[in-house]
Short mmCIF file of C-alpha atoms and ligand atoms in Angstrom, two decimals:
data_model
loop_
_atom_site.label_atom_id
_atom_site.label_comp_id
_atom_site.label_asym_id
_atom_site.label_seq_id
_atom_site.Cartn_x
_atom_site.Cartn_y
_atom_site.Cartn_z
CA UNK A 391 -8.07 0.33 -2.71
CA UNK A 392 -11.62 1.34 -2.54
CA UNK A 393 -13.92 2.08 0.36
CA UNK A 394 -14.73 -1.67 0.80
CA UNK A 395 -11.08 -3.17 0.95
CA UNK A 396 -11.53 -4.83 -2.52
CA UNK A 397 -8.21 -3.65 -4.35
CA UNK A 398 -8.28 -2.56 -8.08
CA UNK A 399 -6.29 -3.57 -11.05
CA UNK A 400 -6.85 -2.66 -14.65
CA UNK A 401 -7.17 -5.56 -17.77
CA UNK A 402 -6.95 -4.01 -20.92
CA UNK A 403 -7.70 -0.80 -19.19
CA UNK A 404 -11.26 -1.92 -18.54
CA UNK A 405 -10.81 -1.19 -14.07
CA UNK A 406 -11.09 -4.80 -12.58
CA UNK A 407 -12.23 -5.64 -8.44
CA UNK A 408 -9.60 -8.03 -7.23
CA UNK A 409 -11.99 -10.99 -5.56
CA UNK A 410 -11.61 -11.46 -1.96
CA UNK A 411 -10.24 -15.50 -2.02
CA UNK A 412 -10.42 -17.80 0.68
CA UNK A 413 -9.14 -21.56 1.41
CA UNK A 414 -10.50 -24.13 3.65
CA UNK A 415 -9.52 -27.59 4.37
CA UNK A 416 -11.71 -30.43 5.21
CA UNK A 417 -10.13 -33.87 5.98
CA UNK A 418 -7.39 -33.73 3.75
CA UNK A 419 -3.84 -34.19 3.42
CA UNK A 420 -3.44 -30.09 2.47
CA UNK A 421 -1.59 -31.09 -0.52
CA UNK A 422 -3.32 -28.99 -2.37
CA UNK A 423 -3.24 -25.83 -0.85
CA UNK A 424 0.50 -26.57 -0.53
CA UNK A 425 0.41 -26.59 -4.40
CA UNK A 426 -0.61 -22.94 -4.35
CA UNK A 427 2.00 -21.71 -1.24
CA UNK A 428 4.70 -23.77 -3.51
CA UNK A 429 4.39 -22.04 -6.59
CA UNK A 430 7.32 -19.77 -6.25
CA UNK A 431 7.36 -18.69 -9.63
CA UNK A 432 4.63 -17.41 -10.38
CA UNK A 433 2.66 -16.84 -6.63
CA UNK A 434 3.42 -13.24 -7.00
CA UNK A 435 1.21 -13.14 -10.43
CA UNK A 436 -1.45 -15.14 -9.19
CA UNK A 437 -1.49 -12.81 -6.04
CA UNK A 438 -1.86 -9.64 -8.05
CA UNK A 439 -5.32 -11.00 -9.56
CA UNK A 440 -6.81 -11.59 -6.02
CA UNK A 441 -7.10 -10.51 -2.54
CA UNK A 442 -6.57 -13.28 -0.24
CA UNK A 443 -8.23 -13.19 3.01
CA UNK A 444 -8.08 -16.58 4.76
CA UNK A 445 -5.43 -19.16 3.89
CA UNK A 446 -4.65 -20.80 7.43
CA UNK A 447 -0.99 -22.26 5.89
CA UNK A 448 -0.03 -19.13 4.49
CA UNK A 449 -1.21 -16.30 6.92
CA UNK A 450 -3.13 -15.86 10.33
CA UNK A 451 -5.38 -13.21 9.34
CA UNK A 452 -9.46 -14.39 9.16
CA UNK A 453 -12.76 -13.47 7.93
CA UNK A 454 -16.08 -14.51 6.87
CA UNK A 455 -15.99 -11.89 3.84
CA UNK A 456 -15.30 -13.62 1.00
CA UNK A 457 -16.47 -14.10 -2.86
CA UNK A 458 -14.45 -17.37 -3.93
CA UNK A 459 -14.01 -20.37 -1.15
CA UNK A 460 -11.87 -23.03 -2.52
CA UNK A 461 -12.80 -25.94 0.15
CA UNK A 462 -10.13 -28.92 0.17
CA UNK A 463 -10.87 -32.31 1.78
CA UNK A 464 -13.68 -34.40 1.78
CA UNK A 465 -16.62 -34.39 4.72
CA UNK A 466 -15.84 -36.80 7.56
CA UNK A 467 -16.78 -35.33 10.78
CA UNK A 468 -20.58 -34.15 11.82
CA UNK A 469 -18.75 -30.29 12.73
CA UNK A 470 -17.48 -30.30 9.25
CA UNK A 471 -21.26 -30.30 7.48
CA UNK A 472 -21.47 -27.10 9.72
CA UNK A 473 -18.41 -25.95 8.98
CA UNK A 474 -19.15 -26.46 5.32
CA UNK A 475 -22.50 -24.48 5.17
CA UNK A 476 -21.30 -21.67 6.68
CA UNK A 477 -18.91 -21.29 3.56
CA UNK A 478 -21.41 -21.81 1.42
CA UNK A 479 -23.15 -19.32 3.12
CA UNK A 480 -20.63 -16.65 2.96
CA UNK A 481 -19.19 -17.40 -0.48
CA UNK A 482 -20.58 -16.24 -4.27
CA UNK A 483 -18.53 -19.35 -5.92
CA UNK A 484 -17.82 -22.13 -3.62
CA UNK A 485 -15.08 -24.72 -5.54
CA UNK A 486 -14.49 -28.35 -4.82
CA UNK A 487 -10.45 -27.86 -4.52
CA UNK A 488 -9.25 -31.18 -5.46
CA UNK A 489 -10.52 -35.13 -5.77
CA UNK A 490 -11.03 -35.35 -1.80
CA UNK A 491 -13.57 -32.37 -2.20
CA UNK A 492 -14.54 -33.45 -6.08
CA UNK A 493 -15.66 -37.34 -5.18
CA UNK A 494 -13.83 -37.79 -2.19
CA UNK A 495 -10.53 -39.00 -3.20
CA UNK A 496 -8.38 -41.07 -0.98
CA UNK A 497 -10.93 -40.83 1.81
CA UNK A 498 -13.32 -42.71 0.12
CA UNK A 499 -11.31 -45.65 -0.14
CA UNK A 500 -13.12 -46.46 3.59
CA UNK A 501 -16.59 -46.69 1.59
CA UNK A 502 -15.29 -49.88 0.39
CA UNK A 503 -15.75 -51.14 3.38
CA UNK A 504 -19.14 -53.25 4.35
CA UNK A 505 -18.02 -53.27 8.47
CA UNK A 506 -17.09 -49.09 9.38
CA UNK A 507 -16.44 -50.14 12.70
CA UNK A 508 -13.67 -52.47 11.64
CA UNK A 509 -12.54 -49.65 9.57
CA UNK A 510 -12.50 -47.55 12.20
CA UNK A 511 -10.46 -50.13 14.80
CA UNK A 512 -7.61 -50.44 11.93
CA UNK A 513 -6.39 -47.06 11.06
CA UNK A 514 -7.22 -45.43 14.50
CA UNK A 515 -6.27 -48.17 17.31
CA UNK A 516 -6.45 -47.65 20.82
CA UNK A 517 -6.94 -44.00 19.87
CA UNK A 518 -10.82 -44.39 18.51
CA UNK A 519 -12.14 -40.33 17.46
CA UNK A 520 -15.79 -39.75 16.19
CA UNK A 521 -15.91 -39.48 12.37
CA UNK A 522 -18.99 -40.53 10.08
CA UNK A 523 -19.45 -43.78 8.52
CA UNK A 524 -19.05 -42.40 4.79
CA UNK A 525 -16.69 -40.23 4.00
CA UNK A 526 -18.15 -37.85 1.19
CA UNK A 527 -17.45 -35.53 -1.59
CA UNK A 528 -18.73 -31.56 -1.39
CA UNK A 529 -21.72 -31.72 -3.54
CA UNK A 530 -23.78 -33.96 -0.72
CA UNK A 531 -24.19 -31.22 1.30
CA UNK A 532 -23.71 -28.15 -0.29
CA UNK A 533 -24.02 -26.61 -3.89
CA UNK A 534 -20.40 -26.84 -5.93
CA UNK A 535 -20.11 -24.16 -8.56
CA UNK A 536 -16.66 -25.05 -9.69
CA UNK A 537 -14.90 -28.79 -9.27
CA UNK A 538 -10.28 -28.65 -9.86
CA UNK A 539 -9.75 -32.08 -9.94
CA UNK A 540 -6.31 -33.72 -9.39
CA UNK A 541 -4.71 -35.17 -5.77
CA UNK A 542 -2.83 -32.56 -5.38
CA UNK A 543 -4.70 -30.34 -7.88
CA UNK A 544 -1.90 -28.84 -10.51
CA UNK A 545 -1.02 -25.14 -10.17
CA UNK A 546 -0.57 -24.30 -13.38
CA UNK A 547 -4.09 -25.42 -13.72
CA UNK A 548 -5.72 -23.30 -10.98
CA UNK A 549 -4.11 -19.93 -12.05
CA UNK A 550 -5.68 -20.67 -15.31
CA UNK A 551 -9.28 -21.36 -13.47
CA UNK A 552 -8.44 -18.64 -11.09
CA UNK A 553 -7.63 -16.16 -13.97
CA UNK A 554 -11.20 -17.21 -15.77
CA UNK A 555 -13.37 -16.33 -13.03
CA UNK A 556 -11.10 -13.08 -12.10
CA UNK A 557 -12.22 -12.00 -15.77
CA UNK A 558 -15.19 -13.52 -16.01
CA UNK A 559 -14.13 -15.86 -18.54
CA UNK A 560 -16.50 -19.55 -18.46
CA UNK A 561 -14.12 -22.11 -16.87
CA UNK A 562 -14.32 -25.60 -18.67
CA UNK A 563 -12.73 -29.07 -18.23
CA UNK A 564 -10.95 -31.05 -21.01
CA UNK A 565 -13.94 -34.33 -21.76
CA UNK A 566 -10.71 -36.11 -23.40
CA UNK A 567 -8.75 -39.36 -20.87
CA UNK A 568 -5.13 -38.43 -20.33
CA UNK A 569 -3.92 -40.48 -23.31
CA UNK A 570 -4.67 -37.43 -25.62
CA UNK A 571 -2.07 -35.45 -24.11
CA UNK A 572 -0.10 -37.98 -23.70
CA UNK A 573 0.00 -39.11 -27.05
CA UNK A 574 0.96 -34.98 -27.95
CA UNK A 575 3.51 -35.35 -25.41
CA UNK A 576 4.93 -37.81 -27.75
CA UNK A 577 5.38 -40.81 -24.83
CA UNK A 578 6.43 -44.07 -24.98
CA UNK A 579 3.09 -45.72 -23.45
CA UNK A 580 3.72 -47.23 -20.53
CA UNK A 581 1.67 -50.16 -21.21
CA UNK A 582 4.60 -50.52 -23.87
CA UNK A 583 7.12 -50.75 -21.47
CA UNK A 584 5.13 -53.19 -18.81
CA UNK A 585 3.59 -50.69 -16.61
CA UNK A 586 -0.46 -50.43 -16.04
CA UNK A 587 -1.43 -47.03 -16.43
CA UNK A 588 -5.33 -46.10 -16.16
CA UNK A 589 -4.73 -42.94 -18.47
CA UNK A 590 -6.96 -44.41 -21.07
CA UNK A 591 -10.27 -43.38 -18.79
CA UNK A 592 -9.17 -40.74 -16.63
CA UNK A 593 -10.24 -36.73 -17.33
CA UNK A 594 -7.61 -34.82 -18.83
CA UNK A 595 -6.32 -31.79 -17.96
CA UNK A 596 -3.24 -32.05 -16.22
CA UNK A 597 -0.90 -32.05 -19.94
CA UNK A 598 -0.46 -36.20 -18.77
CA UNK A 599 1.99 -35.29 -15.81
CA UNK A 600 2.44 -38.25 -14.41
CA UNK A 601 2.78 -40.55 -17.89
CA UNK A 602 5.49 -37.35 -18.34
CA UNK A 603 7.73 -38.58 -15.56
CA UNK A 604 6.93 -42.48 -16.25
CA UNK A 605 4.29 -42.92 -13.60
CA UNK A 606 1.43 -44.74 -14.74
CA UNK A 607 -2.10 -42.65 -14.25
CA UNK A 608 -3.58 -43.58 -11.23
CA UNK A 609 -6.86 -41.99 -12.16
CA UNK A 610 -6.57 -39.17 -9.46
CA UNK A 611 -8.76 -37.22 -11.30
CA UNK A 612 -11.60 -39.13 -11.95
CA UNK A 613 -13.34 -41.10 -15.06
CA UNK A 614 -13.18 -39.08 -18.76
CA UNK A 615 -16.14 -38.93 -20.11
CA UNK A 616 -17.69 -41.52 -21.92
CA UNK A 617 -14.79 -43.33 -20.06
CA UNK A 618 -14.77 -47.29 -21.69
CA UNK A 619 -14.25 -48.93 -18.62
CA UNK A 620 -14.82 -52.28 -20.28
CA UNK A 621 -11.79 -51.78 -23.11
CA UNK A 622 -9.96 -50.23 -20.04
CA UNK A 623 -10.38 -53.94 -18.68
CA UNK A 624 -9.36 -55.57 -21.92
CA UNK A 625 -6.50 -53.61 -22.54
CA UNK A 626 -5.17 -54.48 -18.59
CA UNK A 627 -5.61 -58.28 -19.14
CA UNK A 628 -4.51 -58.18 -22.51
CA UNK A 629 -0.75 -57.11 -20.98
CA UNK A 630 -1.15 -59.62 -18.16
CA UNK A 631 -2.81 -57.28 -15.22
CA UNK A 632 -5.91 -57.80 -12.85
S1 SF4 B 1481 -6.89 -34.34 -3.29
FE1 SF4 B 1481 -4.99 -35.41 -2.73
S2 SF4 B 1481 -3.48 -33.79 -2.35
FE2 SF4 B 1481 -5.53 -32.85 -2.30
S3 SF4 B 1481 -6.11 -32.92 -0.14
FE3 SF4 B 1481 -6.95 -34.78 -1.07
S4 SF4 B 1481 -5.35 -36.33 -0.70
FE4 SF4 B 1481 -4.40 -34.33 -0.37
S1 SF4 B 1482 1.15 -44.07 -20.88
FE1 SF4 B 1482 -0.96 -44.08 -20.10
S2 SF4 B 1482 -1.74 -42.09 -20.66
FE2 SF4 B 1482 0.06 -42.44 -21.93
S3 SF4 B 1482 -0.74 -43.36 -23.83
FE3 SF4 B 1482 -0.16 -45.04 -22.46
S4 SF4 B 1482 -2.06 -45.54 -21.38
FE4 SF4 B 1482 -2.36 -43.52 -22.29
#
Protein backbone atom coordinates (compact mmCIF):
# COMPACT_ATOMS: atom_id res chain seq x y z
CA UNK A 1 0.00 0.00 0.00
CA UNK A 2 1.59 3.27 -0.66
CA UNK A 3 1.52 6.55 1.20
CA UNK A 4 -1.79 7.56 -0.51
CA UNK A 5 -3.97 4.35 0.20
CA UNK A 6 -3.86 3.34 -3.54
CA UNK A 7 -2.77 -0.46 -3.26
CA UNK A 8 -0.22 -1.99 -5.76
CA UNK A 9 -0.29 -5.02 -7.92
CA UNK A 10 2.16 -6.03 -10.58
CA UNK A 11 1.00 -6.98 -14.58
CA UNK A 12 3.65 -8.54 -16.29
CA UNK A 13 5.91 -7.21 -13.64
CA UNK A 14 5.42 -3.68 -14.93
CA UNK A 15 4.07 -2.23 -10.84
CA UNK A 16 0.33 -1.27 -11.45
CA UNK A 17 -1.91 1.52 -8.93
CA UNK A 18 -5.10 -0.30 -8.16
CA UNK A 19 -7.89 2.63 -9.08
CA UNK A 20 -9.91 3.81 -6.28
CA UNK A 21 -13.73 2.63 -7.76
CA UNK A 22 -16.86 3.98 -6.75
CA UNK A 23 -20.75 3.21 -7.49
CA UNK A 24 -23.67 5.45 -7.41
CA UNK A 25 -27.22 4.95 -8.12
CA UNK A 26 -29.60 7.35 -9.58
CA UNK A 27 -33.29 6.32 -10.03
CA UNK A 28 -32.83 2.90 -10.78
CA UNK A 29 -33.87 -0.45 -9.98
CA UNK A 30 -29.95 -1.30 -8.65
CA UNK A 31 -29.96 -4.21 -10.87
CA UNK A 32 -26.96 -3.47 -11.98
CA UNK A 33 -24.84 -2.98 -9.23
CA UNK A 34 -26.44 -6.22 -7.98
CA UNK A 35 -24.80 -7.76 -11.13
CA UNK A 36 -21.39 -6.90 -9.72
CA UNK A 37 -22.20 -7.99 -5.70
CA UNK A 38 -23.64 -11.35 -7.53
CA UNK A 39 -20.74 -12.40 -9.30
CA UNK A 40 -19.53 -14.97 -6.89
CA UNK A 41 -17.16 -16.45 -9.08
CA UNK A 42 -15.12 -14.32 -10.06
CA UNK A 43 -15.78 -10.97 -7.47
CA UNK A 44 -12.62 -11.91 -5.79
CA UNK A 45 -10.60 -11.34 -9.28
CA UNK A 46 -12.30 -8.35 -10.19
CA UNK A 47 -11.58 -7.05 -6.57
CA UNK A 48 -7.86 -7.64 -6.80
CA UNK A 49 -7.66 -5.10 -9.90
CA UNK A 50 -9.35 -2.24 -7.88
CA UNK A 51 -9.81 -0.56 -4.67
CA UNK A 52 -13.34 0.00 -3.96
CA UNK A 53 -14.28 2.86 -1.90
CA UNK A 54 -18.02 3.55 -2.05
CA UNK A 55 -20.51 0.84 -3.03
CA UNK A 56 -23.61 1.65 -0.69
CA UNK A 57 -25.04 -2.28 -1.31
CA UNK A 58 -21.91 -3.81 -0.60
CA UNK A 59 -20.19 -1.79 2.28
CA UNK A 60 -20.83 1.37 4.54
CA UNK A 61 -17.59 2.93 4.20
CA UNK A 62 -17.67 6.59 2.03
CA UNK A 63 -15.61 9.04 0.30
CA UNK A 64 -15.35 11.64 -2.23
CA UNK A 65 -11.79 10.22 -3.39
CA UNK A 66 -12.25 8.45 -6.25
CA UNK A 67 -10.78 7.91 -10.00
CA UNK A 68 -13.65 5.71 -11.68
CA UNK A 69 -17.56 6.54 -10.73
CA UNK A 70 -19.79 4.09 -12.33
CA UNK A 71 -23.28 6.12 -11.90
CA UNK A 72 -26.49 3.77 -12.34
CA UNK A 73 -29.98 5.20 -12.93
CA UNK A 74 -31.21 7.81 -14.93
CA UNK A 75 -31.81 11.70 -13.62
CA UNK A 76 -35.30 12.25 -12.21
CA UNK A 77 -35.15 14.41 -9.26
CA UNK A 78 -33.73 18.26 -9.22
CA UNK A 79 -31.12 16.90 -6.00
CA UNK A 80 -29.94 14.28 -8.34
CA UNK A 81 -28.36 16.97 -11.12
CA UNK A 82 -26.45 18.03 -7.87
CA UNK A 83 -25.79 14.91 -6.82
CA UNK A 84 -24.53 14.06 -10.27
CA UNK A 85 -21.99 16.99 -10.64
CA UNK A 86 -20.43 16.47 -7.66
CA UNK A 87 -19.29 12.99 -9.13
CA UNK A 88 -18.30 14.37 -12.00
CA UNK A 89 -16.45 16.60 -10.07
CA UNK A 90 -14.59 14.18 -8.03
CA UNK A 91 -14.11 11.45 -10.63
CA UNK A 92 -11.18 11.09 -13.62
CA UNK A 93 -13.66 8.62 -15.69
CA UNK A 94 -17.23 9.00 -14.91
CA UNK A 95 -19.29 5.78 -16.71
CA UNK A 96 -22.92 5.63 -17.64
CA UNK A 97 -23.50 2.08 -15.72
CA UNK A 98 -26.28 0.67 -17.63
CA UNK A 99 -29.35 1.79 -20.21
CA UNK A 100 -31.11 3.91 -17.31
CA UNK A 101 -27.76 5.99 -17.13
CA UNK A 102 -26.86 5.27 -21.10
CA UNK A 103 -30.42 6.75 -22.63
CA UNK A 104 -32.47 6.35 -19.78
CA UNK A 105 -33.83 2.97 -19.99
CA UNK A 106 -37.07 1.99 -18.42
CA UNK A 107 -37.47 5.47 -16.98
CA UNK A 108 -37.89 6.97 -20.09
CA UNK A 109 -40.81 5.12 -20.98
CA UNK A 110 -42.70 8.34 -19.02
CA UNK A 111 -41.30 10.66 -21.97
CA UNK A 112 -43.88 9.05 -23.99
CA UNK A 113 -46.15 10.75 -22.35
CA UNK A 114 -47.68 14.28 -23.79
CA UNK A 115 -49.69 14.99 -20.09
CA UNK A 116 -46.60 14.43 -17.04
CA UNK A 117 -49.07 15.26 -14.64
CA UNK A 118 -51.27 12.36 -15.61
CA UNK A 119 -48.16 10.40 -15.52
CA UNK A 120 -47.44 11.41 -12.40
CA UNK A 121 -51.26 10.71 -10.81
CA UNK A 122 -50.93 6.93 -12.24
CA UNK A 123 -47.86 5.37 -10.89
CA UNK A 124 -47.70 7.53 -7.64
CA UNK A 125 -51.51 7.91 -6.35
CA UNK A 126 -52.50 9.53 -3.36
CA UNK A 127 -48.78 9.50 -2.55
CA UNK A 128 -47.70 12.45 -5.22
CA UNK A 129 -43.40 13.11 -4.61
CA UNK A 130 -41.55 15.87 -6.66
CA UNK A 131 -39.68 14.38 -9.64
CA UNK A 132 -38.95 16.25 -13.09
CA UNK A 133 -41.05 16.09 -16.04
CA UNK A 134 -38.34 14.12 -18.24
CA UNK A 135 -36.62 11.60 -17.00
CA UNK A 136 -33.02 11.69 -18.64
CA UNK A 137 -29.95 9.84 -19.52
CA UNK A 138 -26.27 10.99 -17.93
CA UNK A 139 -24.84 12.80 -20.80
CA UNK A 140 -27.56 15.91 -20.35
CA UNK A 141 -25.91 17.06 -17.57
CA UNK A 142 -22.65 15.89 -17.21
CA UNK A 143 -19.70 14.63 -19.48
CA UNK A 144 -19.83 10.49 -19.94
CA UNK A 145 -16.42 9.06 -20.66
CA UNK A 146 -17.48 5.48 -20.76
CA UNK A 147 -21.33 4.14 -21.57
CA UNK A 148 -21.97 -0.30 -20.32
CA UNK A 149 -25.07 -0.73 -21.83
CA UNK A 150 -27.49 -3.59 -20.94
CA UNK A 151 -30.65 -3.49 -18.15
CA UNK A 152 -28.93 -5.09 -15.92
CA UNK A 153 -25.51 -4.49 -17.54
CA UNK A 154 -23.69 -8.17 -17.94
CA UNK A 155 -20.78 -8.91 -15.59
CA UNK A 156 -18.77 -10.69 -17.61
CA UNK A 157 -18.84 -7.61 -19.67
CA UNK A 158 -17.79 -5.04 -17.05
CA UNK A 159 -14.72 -7.02 -15.72
CA UNK A 160 -13.65 -6.95 -19.26
CA UNK A 161 -14.25 -2.90 -19.40
CA UNK A 162 -13.05 -2.72 -15.89
CA UNK A 163 -9.82 -4.72 -16.74
CA UNK A 164 -9.21 -2.21 -19.96
CA UNK A 165 -9.12 0.88 -18.11
CA UNK A 166 -7.16 -0.86 -15.01
CA UNK A 167 -4.40 -1.40 -17.84
CA UNK A 168 -4.99 1.22 -19.83
CA UNK A 169 -6.20 -0.75 -22.59
CA UNK A 170 -8.96 1.53 -25.13
CA UNK A 171 -12.41 0.09 -24.22
CA UNK A 172 -14.67 -0.39 -27.40
CA UNK A 173 -18.26 -1.57 -28.12
CA UNK A 174 -19.21 -4.31 -30.66
CA UNK A 175 -21.12 -1.82 -33.90
CA UNK A 176 -22.70 -5.41 -34.91
CA UNK A 177 -27.05 -6.05 -33.72
CA UNK A 178 -27.26 -9.13 -31.55
CA UNK A 179 -28.07 -11.42 -34.48
CA UNK A 180 -24.24 -11.79 -35.15
CA UNK A 181 -23.70 -13.56 -32.07
CA UNK A 182 -26.53 -15.11 -32.23
CA UNK A 183 -26.13 -16.58 -35.43
CA UNK A 184 -22.33 -17.93 -33.84
CA UNK A 185 -24.28 -19.17 -31.06
CA UNK A 186 -25.77 -21.38 -33.60
CA UNK A 187 -29.75 -20.50 -32.53
CA UNK A 188 -32.78 -21.43 -33.82
CA UNK A 189 -34.14 -17.72 -34.58
CA UNK A 190 -36.84 -17.03 -32.72
CA UNK A 191 -38.68 -15.39 -35.40
CA UNK A 192 -38.52 -19.15 -36.66
CA UNK A 193 -40.28 -20.43 -33.93
CA UNK A 194 -43.12 -17.45 -33.67
CA UNK A 195 -41.52 -15.19 -31.27
CA UNK A 196 -40.65 -11.28 -32.14
CA UNK A 197 -37.28 -10.65 -31.18
CA UNK A 198 -35.72 -7.01 -31.92
CA UNK A 199 -32.09 -8.61 -32.05
CA UNK A 200 -31.80 -7.63 -35.63
CA UNK A 201 -31.14 -3.69 -34.50
CA UNK A 202 -29.98 -3.86 -31.12
CA UNK A 203 -25.91 -3.27 -30.16
CA UNK A 204 -24.18 -6.33 -29.51
CA UNK A 205 -22.17 -7.21 -26.90
CA UNK A 206 -23.80 -9.28 -24.53
CA UNK A 207 -22.74 -12.96 -26.68
CA UNK A 208 -26.98 -12.77 -27.56
CA UNK A 209 -27.97 -13.77 -23.87
CA UNK A 210 -31.26 -13.52 -23.99
CA UNK A 211 -31.89 -15.23 -27.76
CA UNK A 212 -29.48 -17.96 -25.63
CA UNK A 213 -32.22 -18.80 -23.18
CA UNK A 214 -35.18 -18.27 -25.88
CA UNK A 215 -36.12 -14.75 -24.90
CA UNK A 216 -36.61 -12.59 -27.71
CA UNK A 217 -34.20 -9.23 -27.59
CA UNK A 218 -35.98 -6.60 -26.13
CA UNK A 219 -33.47 -4.05 -27.30
CA UNK A 220 -32.19 -3.25 -23.68
CA UNK A 221 -29.23 -2.07 -25.02
CA UNK A 222 -30.01 0.27 -27.46
CA UNK A 223 -30.04 0.60 -31.52
CA UNK A 224 -26.73 -1.15 -33.48
CA UNK A 225 -25.39 0.98 -35.55
CA UNK A 226 -26.56 1.68 -38.79
CA UNK A 227 -29.57 -0.13 -37.12
CA UNK A 228 -32.36 -0.74 -40.30
CA UNK A 229 -35.22 0.11 -38.44
CA UNK A 230 -37.34 0.02 -41.57
CA UNK A 231 -36.37 -3.93 -42.52
CA UNK A 232 -36.70 -4.34 -38.66
CA UNK A 233 -40.45 -3.30 -39.48
CA UNK A 234 -40.73 -5.54 -42.50
CA UNK A 235 -39.37 -8.45 -41.03
CA UNK A 236 -42.10 -7.98 -37.80
CA UNK A 237 -45.11 -7.72 -40.21
CA UNK A 238 -43.84 -10.13 -42.48
CA UNK A 239 -44.36 -12.93 -39.39
CA UNK A 240 -47.68 -11.32 -38.46
CA UNK A 241 -46.50 -8.64 -35.58
CA UNK A 242 -47.28 -4.82 -35.03
S1 LIG B 1 -30.50 -0.48 -16.54
FE1 LIG B 1 -32.09 -1.95 -15.92
S2 LIG B 1 -31.15 -3.21 -14.31
FE2 LIG B 1 -29.90 -1.34 -14.55
S3 LIG B 1 -30.74 0.09 -13.06
FE3 LIG B 1 -31.81 0.50 -14.99
S4 LIG B 1 -33.68 -0.75 -14.86
FE4 LIG B 1 -32.26 -1.53 -13.30
S1 LIG C 1 -33.36 -14.92 -32.42
FE1 LIG C 1 -33.23 -12.68 -32.55
S2 LIG C 1 -31.08 -12.26 -32.34
FE2 LIG C 1 -31.25 -14.41 -32.88
S3 LIG C 1 -31.07 -14.46 -35.13
FE3 LIG C 1 -33.26 -14.37 -34.62
S4 LIG C 1 -33.74 -12.18 -34.67
FE4 LIG C 1 -31.51 -12.34 -34.55
Amino acid sequence: MTDQGILKRTYLGIPMELPHVAFFELSSCEGCQLQIVNNEASLLDFLSLVNIVNFREAMTEQTDYYDIAFVEGSVTRADEIDRLNTIRKNAKILVAFGSCACFGGVNQLRNRFKDPIWVKKRVYGKYPIVTNDLAKPLDAFVNVDLRIYGCPVKKEEVEKIVTNIVIGKTVSHPKYPVCMECKANENVCLFDLGEPCLGPVTRGGRDSWCPNSRFGCWGCRGPAEDANVEQMQAIMREHGFS
